[in-house]
DNA sequence: AAAAAAT
Protein backbone atom coordinates (compact mmCIF):
# COMPACT_ATOMS: atom_id res chain seq x y z
CA UNK A 1 0.00 0.00 0.00
CA UNK A 2 1.32 3.40 -1.03
CA UNK A 3 0.96 6.55 1.05
CA UNK A 4 -0.70 8.20 -1.92
CA UNK A 5 -3.61 5.72 -1.53
CA UNK A 6 -4.40 6.84 2.00
CA UNK A 7 -6.05 10.10 1.08
CA UNK A 8 -3.53 12.17 2.99
CA UNK A 9 -3.20 15.91 2.50
CA UNK A 10 -1.08 17.01 -0.47
CA UNK A 11 1.28 19.08 1.66
CA UNK A 12 1.85 16.09 3.89
CA UNK A 13 2.50 13.83 0.90
CA UNK A 14 5.23 16.24 -0.15
CA UNK A 15 6.90 15.78 3.21
CA UNK A 16 6.52 12.00 2.99
CA UNK A 17 8.11 12.08 -0.45
CA UNK A 18 10.96 14.29 0.75
CA UNK A 19 11.64 11.86 3.61
CA UNK A 20 11.91 9.07 1.04
CA UNK A 21 8.89 7.06 2.25
CA UNK A 22 6.85 5.26 -0.38
CA UNK A 23 5.14 2.18 0.89
CA UNK A 24 3.29 2.01 4.19
CA UNK A 25 4.69 -0.57 6.63
CA UNK A 26 2.32 -3.10 8.27
CA UNK A 27 1.96 -0.97 11.40
CA UNK A 28 1.18 2.07 9.32
CA UNK A 29 -1.34 0.16 7.23
CA UNK A 30 -3.21 -0.97 10.31
CA UNK A 31 -3.01 2.14 12.41
CA UNK A 32 -3.43 5.12 10.09
CA UNK A 33 -7.04 4.52 9.05
CA UNK A 34 -8.51 4.01 12.54
CA UNK A 35 -6.65 7.08 13.76
CA UNK A 36 -8.11 9.10 10.88
CA UNK A 37 -11.52 7.76 11.93
CA UNK A 38 -10.99 9.25 15.36
CA UNK A 39 -10.67 5.98 17.24
CA UNK A 40 -8.59 5.40 20.33
CA UNK A 41 -5.82 2.90 19.70
CA UNK A 42 -3.88 0.42 21.76
CA UNK A 43 -1.13 -1.01 19.62
CA UNK A 44 1.65 -3.40 20.41
CA UNK A 45 4.32 -2.48 17.95
CA UNK A 46 8.05 -2.31 18.17
CA UNK A 47 10.24 0.46 16.92
CA UNK A 48 11.87 0.29 13.55
CA UNK A 49 8.54 -0.80 12.15
CA UNK A 50 7.59 2.70 11.11
CA UNK A 51 5.63 3.24 14.28
CA UNK A 52 6.51 6.91 14.65
CA UNK A 53 5.21 7.85 11.22
CA UNK A 54 2.19 5.63 11.87
CA UNK A 55 0.91 8.10 14.44
CA UNK A 56 2.52 11.31 13.15
CA UNK A 57 1.03 11.08 9.66
CA UNK A 58 -2.64 10.87 10.64
CA UNK A 59 -2.02 13.44 13.36
CA UNK A 60 -0.58 15.96 10.94
CA UNK A 61 -3.31 15.18 8.41
CA UNK A 62 -6.05 15.84 10.95
CA UNK A 63 -4.45 19.11 12.01
CA UNK A 64 -4.22 20.18 8.37
CA UNK A 65 -7.75 19.30 7.43
CA UNK A 66 -9.70 20.08 10.57
CA UNK A 67 -10.03 23.58 11.98
CA UNK A 68 -8.19 23.81 15.27
CA UNK A 69 -7.13 26.33 17.87
CA UNK A 70 -3.77 27.67 16.69
CA UNK A 71 -2.96 29.35 19.99
CA UNK A 72 -3.20 26.10 21.92
CA UNK A 73 -1.42 22.81 22.08
CA UNK A 74 -3.33 20.36 19.91
CA UNK A 75 -1.41 17.16 20.41
CA UNK A 76 0.89 15.82 23.11
CA UNK A 77 3.27 12.91 22.61
CA UNK A 78 4.83 11.52 25.78
CA UNK A 79 7.98 9.39 25.53
CA UNK A 80 10.41 7.82 28.04
CA UNK A 81 13.77 9.30 27.05
CA UNK A 82 15.08 12.65 25.89
CA UNK A 83 16.79 11.09 22.90
CA UNK A 84 13.52 9.60 21.75
CA UNK A 85 11.79 12.96 22.11
CA UNK A 86 14.47 14.56 19.96
CA UNK A 87 14.28 11.83 17.33
CA UNK A 88 10.49 12.01 17.04
CA UNK A 89 10.65 15.80 16.84
CA UNK A 90 13.08 15.47 13.94
CA UNK A 91 10.82 13.07 12.07
CA UNK A 92 7.91 15.40 12.81
CA UNK A 93 9.82 18.33 11.39
CA UNK A 94 10.61 16.41 8.22
CA UNK A 95 7.08 15.17 7.64
CA UNK A 96 5.49 18.54 8.36
CA UNK A 97 8.08 20.56 6.46
CA UNK A 98 5.68 21.69 3.72
CA UNK A 99 2.82 22.33 6.14
CA UNK A 100 1.94 24.98 8.67
CA UNK A 101 1.85 22.47 11.52
CA UNK A 102 4.27 23.45 14.27
CA UNK A 103 5.98 21.26 16.83
CA UNK A 104 8.51 21.34 19.66
CA UNK A 105 10.43 18.85 21.79
CA UNK A 106 10.14 19.48 25.53
CA UNK A 107 12.67 17.71 27.77
CA UNK A 108 15.04 18.28 30.66
CA UNK A 109 18.76 18.66 30.92
CA UNK A 110 19.00 21.74 28.72
CA UNK A 111 21.05 24.85 29.35
CA UNK A 112 18.36 27.24 30.58
CA UNK A 113 17.55 28.81 27.25
CA UNK A 114 15.66 25.68 26.26
CA UNK A 115 13.23 26.10 29.15
CA UNK A 116 12.45 29.65 28.08
CA UNK A 117 11.96 28.56 24.46
CA UNK A 118 9.64 25.78 25.58
CA UNK A 119 7.71 28.13 27.85
CA UNK A 120 7.19 30.55 24.99
CA UNK A 121 5.81 27.81 22.72
CA UNK A 122 3.60 26.36 25.45
CA UNK A 123 2.25 29.81 26.24
CA UNK A 124 1.71 31.07 22.72
CA UNK A 125 0.61 27.75 21.30
CA UNK A 126 2.25 25.01 19.27
CA UNK A 127 0.41 22.26 17.44
CA UNK A 128 2.38 19.24 18.58
CA UNK A 129 4.43 18.83 21.76
CA UNK A 130 6.79 15.87 22.12
CA UNK A 131 7.87 15.57 25.73
CA UNK A 132 9.42 13.55 28.53
CA UNK A 133 7.17 13.33 31.61
CA UNK A 134 9.17 15.20 34.25
CA UNK A 135 9.79 18.30 32.18
CA UNK A 136 6.18 18.49 31.04
CA UNK A 137 5.01 18.38 34.65
CA UNK A 138 7.42 21.17 35.53
CA UNK A 139 5.75 23.34 32.89
CA UNK A 140 2.24 22.26 33.83
CA UNK A 141 2.85 23.20 37.46
CA UNK A 142 3.67 26.73 36.36
CA UNK A 143 0.15 27.04 35.05
CA UNK A 144 0.76 28.66 31.67
CA UNK A 145 0.42 25.67 29.36
CA UNK A 146 -2.42 26.21 26.89
CA UNK A 147 -4.26 22.92 26.84
CA UNK A 148 -7.92 23.76 26.24
CA UNK A 149 -7.74 22.80 22.58
CA UNK A 150 -5.81 19.57 23.08
CA UNK A 151 -7.45 16.76 21.15
CA UNK A 152 -4.74 14.13 20.78
CA UNK A 153 -2.61 12.26 23.29
CA UNK A 154 0.05 9.75 22.28
CA UNK A 155 1.88 7.52 24.76
CA UNK A 156 4.88 5.98 23.03
CA UNK A 157 6.90 3.10 24.51
CA UNK A 158 4.27 3.01 27.24
CA UNK A 159 5.52 -0.20 28.85
CA UNK A 160 8.96 1.31 29.12
CA UNK A 161 7.52 4.35 30.82
CA UNK A 162 5.79 2.12 33.36
CA UNK A 163 9.08 0.29 33.97
CA UNK A 164 10.70 3.60 34.65
CA UNK A 165 8.12 4.51 37.24
CA UNK A 166 6.29 7.13 35.19
CA UNK A 167 2.81 5.86 35.96
CA UNK A 168 1.99 8.64 38.43
CA UNK A 169 3.61 11.30 36.25
CA UNK A 170 1.57 10.26 33.25
CA UNK A 171 -1.67 10.20 35.22
CA UNK A 172 -0.81 13.62 36.59
CA UNK A 173 -0.22 15.05 33.13
CA UNK A 174 -3.48 13.54 31.93
CA UNK A 175 -5.32 15.20 34.82
CA UNK A 176 -4.50 18.52 33.17
CA UNK A 177 -5.86 17.53 29.76
CA UNK A 178 -9.37 18.03 28.37
CA UNK A 179 -11.41 14.86 28.60
CA UNK A 180 -12.67 14.94 25.07
CA UNK A 181 -9.64 13.78 23.15
CA UNK A 182 -8.28 10.90 21.09
CA UNK A 183 -5.79 8.62 22.80
CA UNK A 184 -3.13 6.51 21.12
CA UNK A 185 -1.08 4.09 23.15
CA UNK A 186 1.92 2.22 21.78
CA UNK A 187 3.67 -0.46 23.76
CA UNK A 188 6.03 -3.30 22.89
CA UNK A 189 4.46 -5.56 25.52
CA UNK A 190 1.11 -5.72 27.28
CA UNK A 191 1.69 -6.76 30.88
CA UNK A 192 -1.27 -6.48 33.34
CA UNK A 193 -0.06 -3.10 34.64
CA UNK A 194 -0.12 -1.82 31.07
CA UNK A 195 -3.66 -3.07 30.56
CA UNK A 196 -4.71 -1.36 33.75
CA UNK A 197 -3.28 1.95 32.65
CA UNK A 198 -4.86 1.55 29.23
CA UNK A 199 -8.24 0.92 30.83
CA UNK A 200 -7.98 4.20 32.72
CA UNK A 201 -6.90 6.28 29.75
CA UNK A 202 -8.39 4.83 26.58
CA UNK A 203 -11.99 4.96 25.42
CA UNK A 204 -13.20 1.89 23.54
CA UNK A 205 -9.85 1.43 21.86
CA UNK A 206 -9.18 -0.47 18.68
CA UNK A 207 -6.61 -3.10 19.52
CA UNK A 208 -3.81 -3.64 17.06
CA UNK A 209 -1.21 -6.32 17.44
CA UNK A 210 1.88 -6.29 15.34
CA UNK A 211 4.74 -6.89 17.67
CA UNK A 212 5.84 -10.43 17.89
CA UNK A 213 8.18 -10.85 20.79
CA UNK A 214 10.74 -12.19 18.41
CA UNK A 215 13.71 -10.61 16.72
CA UNK A 216 13.80 -10.61 12.93
CA UNK A 217 15.39 -13.69 11.41
CA UNK A 218 17.82 -11.66 9.40
CA UNK A 219 19.75 -10.86 12.56
CA UNK A 220 22.54 -13.39 13.01
CA UNK A 221 22.68 -14.07 16.74
CA UNK A 222 25.56 -15.63 18.63
CA UNK A 223 26.13 -16.10 22.34
CA UNK A 224 29.64 -16.66 23.69
CA UNK A 225 29.83 -18.52 26.96
CA UNK A 226 32.84 -17.03 28.72
CA UNK A 227 34.43 -16.12 32.03
CA UNK A 228 33.86 -12.57 33.16
CA UNK A 229 37.57 -11.79 32.91
CA UNK A 230 37.65 -12.72 29.21
CA UNK A 231 35.01 -10.28 28.09
CA UNK A 232 37.10 -7.15 27.53
CA UNK A 233 39.74 -8.95 25.46
CA UNK A 234 37.08 -10.60 23.32
CA UNK A 235 35.27 -7.33 22.67
CA UNK A 236 38.53 -5.66 21.69
CA UNK A 237 39.22 -8.51 19.31
CA UNK A 238 35.79 -8.38 17.70
CA UNK A 239 35.88 -4.63 17.28
CA UNK A 240 39.36 -4.60 15.79
CA UNK A 241 39.07 -7.60 13.46
CA UNK A 242 35.45 -7.70 12.33
CA UNK A 243 34.41 -5.32 9.60
CA UNK A 244 31.25 -3.30 10.12
CA UNK A 245 29.60 -0.04 9.21
CA UNK A 246 28.52 0.89 12.69
CA UNK A 247 28.63 -1.00 15.97
CA UNK A 248 26.98 -0.52 19.32
CA UNK A 249 28.11 -2.18 22.55
CA UNK A 250 25.46 -2.42 25.26
CA UNK A 251 26.20 -2.65 28.98
CA UNK A 252 23.61 -3.04 31.73
CA UNK A 253 25.27 -0.58 34.08
CA UNK A 254 26.63 2.92 33.61
CA UNK A 255 29.72 1.85 35.53
CA UNK A 256 30.41 -0.87 32.98
CA UNK A 257 29.95 1.57 30.12
CA UNK A 258 32.52 3.86 31.69
CA UNK A 259 35.05 1.16 32.45
CA UNK A 260 34.73 -0.59 29.12
CA UNK A 261 34.98 2.73 27.29
CA UNK A 262 38.25 3.44 29.05
CA UNK A 263 39.64 0.04 28.15
CA UNK A 264 38.63 0.37 24.52
CA UNK A 265 40.08 3.84 24.26
CA UNK A 266 43.29 2.56 25.76
CA UNK A 267 43.30 -0.02 22.96
CA UNK A 268 43.16 2.90 20.50
CA UNK A 269 39.66 2.10 19.34
CA UNK A 270 37.69 5.12 18.24
CA UNK A 271 34.61 4.96 20.45
CA UNK A 272 32.25 7.17 22.39
CA UNK A 273 30.06 6.40 25.36
CA UNK A 274 26.52 7.42 26.12
CA UNK A 275 24.54 7.18 29.37
CA UNK A 276 22.59 9.43 31.68
CA UNK A 277 25.59 10.63 33.68
CA UNK A 278 26.70 12.69 30.70
CA UNK A 279 25.55 16.27 30.25
CA UNK A 280 22.57 16.43 27.91
CA UNK A 281 24.61 18.46 25.42
CA UNK A 282 27.26 15.73 25.40
CA UNK A 283 24.62 13.06 24.89
CA UNK A 284 23.30 14.91 21.87
CA UNK A 285 26.79 15.54 20.51
CA UNK A 286 27.75 11.88 20.80
CA UNK A 287 24.60 10.73 19.07
CA UNK A 288 25.10 13.28 16.31
CA UNK A 289 28.73 12.20 15.80
CA UNK A 290 27.54 8.60 15.61
CA UNK A 291 24.80 9.41 13.12
CA UNK A 292 27.29 11.40 11.02
CA UNK A 293 29.73 8.49 11.13
CA UNK A 294 32.36 10.57 12.84
CA UNK A 295 32.56 7.63 15.22
CA UNK A 296 31.69 4.06 14.31
CA UNK A 297 31.44 2.49 17.75
CA UNK A 298 29.15 3.50 20.58
CA UNK A 299 29.21 2.06 24.10
CA UNK A 300 25.80 2.56 25.67
CA UNK A 301 23.41 1.74 28.48
CA UNK A 302 19.84 0.72 27.76
CA UNK A 303 19.15 4.41 27.24
CA UNK A 304 19.56 3.52 23.56
CA UNK A 305 18.03 0.07 23.60
CA UNK A 306 14.53 1.20 22.71
CA UNK A 307 13.19 3.47 20.07
CA UNK A 308 16.37 4.92 18.72
CA UNK A 309 16.55 4.40 15.00
CA UNK A 310 19.93 4.66 13.32
CA UNK A 311 20.63 3.23 9.91
CA UNK A 312 23.48 0.91 9.05
CA UNK A 313 24.15 -0.50 12.50
CA UNK A 314 25.29 -3.96 11.48
CA UNK A 315 26.90 -5.09 14.72
CA UNK A 316 25.41 -5.15 18.20
CA UNK A 317 27.45 -6.55 21.07
CA UNK A 318 25.99 -7.23 24.47
CA UNK A 319 28.84 -6.83 26.91
CA UNK A 320 26.32 -7.75 29.61
CA UNK A 321 23.33 -9.99 29.14
CA UNK A 322 20.33 -7.64 29.45
CA UNK A 323 18.35 -7.88 32.66
CA UNK A 324 15.07 -8.07 30.87
CA UNK A 325 14.36 -10.49 28.04
CA UNK A 326 12.44 -7.83 26.15
CA UNK A 327 15.50 -5.62 26.34
CA UNK A 328 17.47 -8.29 24.50
CA UNK A 329 15.07 -8.14 21.61
CA UNK A 330 15.13 -4.36 21.65
CA UNK A 331 18.91 -4.16 21.83
CA UNK A 332 19.60 -6.52 18.97
CA UNK A 333 16.78 -4.85 17.06
CA UNK A 334 19.04 -1.80 16.72
CA UNK A 335 20.68 -3.72 13.90
CA UNK A 336 19.26 -5.02 10.65
CA UNK A 337 16.85 -2.12 10.30
CA UNK A 338 14.82 -1.80 7.14
CA UNK A 339 16.33 -3.93 4.38
CA UNK A 340 19.74 -4.56 5.88
CA UNK A 341 21.11 -7.49 7.86
CA UNK A 342 23.10 -7.51 11.05
CA UNK A 343 24.99 -9.49 13.65
CA UNK A 344 24.28 -9.59 17.38
CA UNK A 345 26.87 -11.04 19.77
CA UNK A 346 26.19 -11.62 23.45
CA UNK A 347 28.93 -12.30 25.98
CA UNK A 348 27.63 -14.49 28.77
CA UNK A 349 29.54 -14.80 32.02
CA UNK A 350 28.94 -17.63 34.46
CA UNK A 351 26.67 -15.48 36.59
CA UNK A 352 24.63 -14.53 33.55
CA UNK A 353 23.92 -18.00 32.20
CA UNK A 354 20.52 -18.10 33.86
CA UNK A 355 19.58 -14.76 32.35
CA UNK A 356 20.43 -16.06 28.90
CA UNK A 357 18.33 -19.13 29.57
CA UNK A 358 15.39 -16.89 30.46
CA UNK A 359 15.85 -15.01 27.21
CA UNK A 360 15.90 -18.28 25.31
CA UNK A 361 12.57 -19.17 26.92
CA UNK A 362 11.15 -15.84 25.78
CA UNK A 363 12.51 -16.38 22.26
CA UNK A 364 11.22 -19.93 22.20
CA UNK A 365 14.55 -21.14 20.88
CA UNK A 366 18.17 -21.22 21.93
CA UNK A 367 20.58 -18.51 20.88
CA UNK A 368 23.29 -20.22 18.76
CA UNK A 369 26.52 -20.52 20.72
CA UNK A 370 29.72 -19.23 19.19
CA UNK A 371 33.19 -20.63 19.66
CA UNK A 372 35.72 -18.45 21.39
CA UNK A 373 39.14 -18.71 19.68
CA UNK A 374 41.69 -20.75 21.62
CA UNK A 375 43.97 -17.78 22.21
CA UNK A 376 41.49 -16.52 24.80
CA UNK A 377 41.91 -19.65 26.88
CA UNK A 378 39.41 -22.25 28.07
CA UNK A 379 35.76 -21.23 28.49
CA UNK A 380 33.08 -22.56 30.81
CA UNK A 381 30.29 -24.93 29.80
CA UNK A 382 26.81 -23.58 29.19
CA UNK A 383 24.94 -25.12 32.06
CA UNK A 384 22.15 -22.84 33.25
CA UNK A 385 19.69 -23.72 35.96
CA UNK A 386 16.36 -24.75 34.43
CA UNK A 387 14.59 -21.45 33.91
CA UNK A 388 11.34 -20.98 35.76
CA UNK A 389 8.33 -20.93 33.46
CA UNK A 390 6.06 -18.52 35.28
CA UNK A 391 3.81 -19.96 38.01
CA UNK A 392 5.17 -23.43 38.55
CA UNK A 393 3.29 -26.22 36.84
CA UNK A 394 2.88 -29.59 38.51
CA UNK A 395 3.73 -28.69 42.09
CA UNK A 396 7.49 -28.79 41.78
CA UNK A 397 9.43 -28.78 45.00
CA UNK A 398 11.24 -25.70 46.07
CA UNK A 399 14.88 -26.11 45.36
CA UNK A 400 17.33 -25.43 48.14
CA UNK A 401 19.94 -22.91 47.20
CA UNK A 402 23.10 -24.57 46.16
CA UNK A 403 26.24 -24.21 48.18
CA UNK A 404 28.44 -21.57 46.79
CA UNK A 405 31.88 -22.71 45.91
CA UNK A 406 34.34 -20.21 44.56
CA UNK A 407 37.48 -21.51 43.01
C1' DA B 1 18.75 -5.74 39.37
C1' DA B 2 19.52 -1.47 36.52
C1' DA B 3 18.27 1.97 33.48
C1' DA B 4 16.00 6.90 32.90
C1' DA B 5 13.57 11.23 34.30
C1' DA B 6 12.61 17.81 36.95
C1' DT B 7 15.75 21.37 39.36
PDB file of N, CA and C in Angstrom, chain A residues 224-227 348-351 353 369 378-384:
ATOM      1  N   UNK A 224      28.346 -16.089  23.319  1.00  0.00           N
ATOM      2  CA  UNK A 224      29.639 -16.660  23.687  1.00  0.00           C
ATOM      3  C   UNK A 224      29.660 -16.899  25.184  1.00  0.00           C
ATOM      4  N   UNK A 225      29.809 -18.150  25.547  1.00  0.00           N
ATOM      5  CA  UNK A 225      29.828 -18.521  26.961  1.00  0.00           C
ATOM      6  C   UNK A 225      31.261 -18.352  27.458  1.00  0.00           C
ATOM      7  N   UNK A 226      31.462 -17.400  28.335  1.00  0.00           N
ATOM      8  CA  UNK A 226      32.841 -17.032  28.717  1.00  0.00           C
ATOM      9  C   UNK A 226      32.965 -16.810  30.221  1.00  0.00           C
ATOM     10  N   UNK A 227      34.196 -16.613  30.677  1.00  0.00           N
ATOM     11  CA  UNK A 227      34.433 -16.121  32.032  1.00  0.00           C
ATOM     12  C   UNK A 227      34.415 -14.602  31.984  1.00  0.00           C
ATOM     13  N   UNK A 348      28.364 -13.965  27.619  1.00  0.00           N
ATOM     14  CA  UNK A 348      27.632 -14.486  28.767  1.00  0.00           C
ATOM     15  C   UNK A 348      28.608 -15.003  29.819  1.00  0.00           C
ATOM     16  N   UNK A 349      28.666 -14.331  30.945  1.00  0.00           N
ATOM     17  CA  UNK A 349      29.536 -14.801  32.023  1.00  0.00           C
ATOM     18  C   UNK A 349      28.826 -15.911  32.784  1.00  0.00           C
ATOM     19  N   UNK A 350      29.551 -16.530  33.707  1.00  0.00           N
ATOM     20  CA  UNK A 350      28.939 -17.634  34.455  1.00  0.00           C
ATOM     21  C   UNK A 350      27.695 -17.181  35.205  1.00  0.00           C
ATOM     22  N   UNK A 351      27.807 -15.995  35.819  1.00  0.00           N
ATOM     23  CA  UNK A 351      26.668 -15.483  36.586  1.00  0.00           C
ATOM     24  C   UNK A 351      25.461 -15.169  35.709  1.00  0.00           C
ATOM     25  N   UNK A 353      24.455 -16.875  32.985  1.00  0.00           N
ATOM     26  CA  UNK A 353      23.925 -17.999  32.201  1.00  0.00           C
ATOM     27  C   UNK A 353      22.420 -18.161  32.387  1.00  0.00           C
ATOM     28  N   UNK A 369      25.317 -20.821  19.944  1.00  0.00           N
ATOM     29  CA  UNK A 369      26.523 -20.522  20.720  1.00  0.00           C
ATOM     30  C   UNK A 369      27.714 -20.413  19.782  1.00  0.00           C
ATOM     31  N   UNK A 378      40.583 -21.391  27.931  1.00  0.00           N
ATOM     32  CA  UNK A 378      39.413 -22.255  28.071  1.00  0.00           C
ATOM     33  C   UNK A 378      38.187 -21.452  28.519  1.00  0.00           C
ATOM     34  N   UNK A 379      37.008 -21.900  28.113  1.00  0.00           N
ATOM     35  CA  UNK A 379      35.764 -21.234  28.492  1.00  0.00           C
ATOM     36  C   UNK A 379      34.877 -22.207  29.260  1.00  0.00           C
ATOM     37  N   UNK A 380      33.959 -21.668  30.035  1.00  0.00           N
ATOM     38  CA  UNK A 380      33.079 -22.558  30.809  1.00  0.00           C
ATOM     39  C   UNK A 380      32.042 -23.247  29.930  1.00  0.00           C
ATOM     40  N   UNK A 381      31.408 -24.268  30.468  1.00  0.00           N
ATOM     41  CA  UNK A 381      30.292 -24.932  29.796  1.00  0.00           C
ATOM     42  C   UNK A 381      29.034 -24.073  29.953  1.00  0.00           C
ATOM     43  N   UNK A 382      28.127 -24.218  29.008  1.00  0.00           N
ATOM     44  CA  UNK A 382      26.812 -23.581  29.189  1.00  0.00           C
ATOM     45  C   UNK A 382      25.938 -24.558  29.959  1.00  0.00           C
ATOM     46  N   UNK A 383      25.664 -24.203  31.187  1.00  0.00           N
ATOM     47  CA  UNK A 383      24.938 -25.120  32.061  1.00  0.00           C
ATOM     48  C   UNK A 383      24.026 -24.341  32.998  1.00  0.00           C
ATOM     49  N   UNK A 384      23.014 -23.691  32.409  1.00  0.00           N
ATOM     50  CA  UNK A 384      22.151 -22.843  33.250  1.00  0.00           C
ATOM     51  C   UNK A 384      21.207 -23.677  34.090  1.00  0.00           C
TER      52      UNK A 384
END
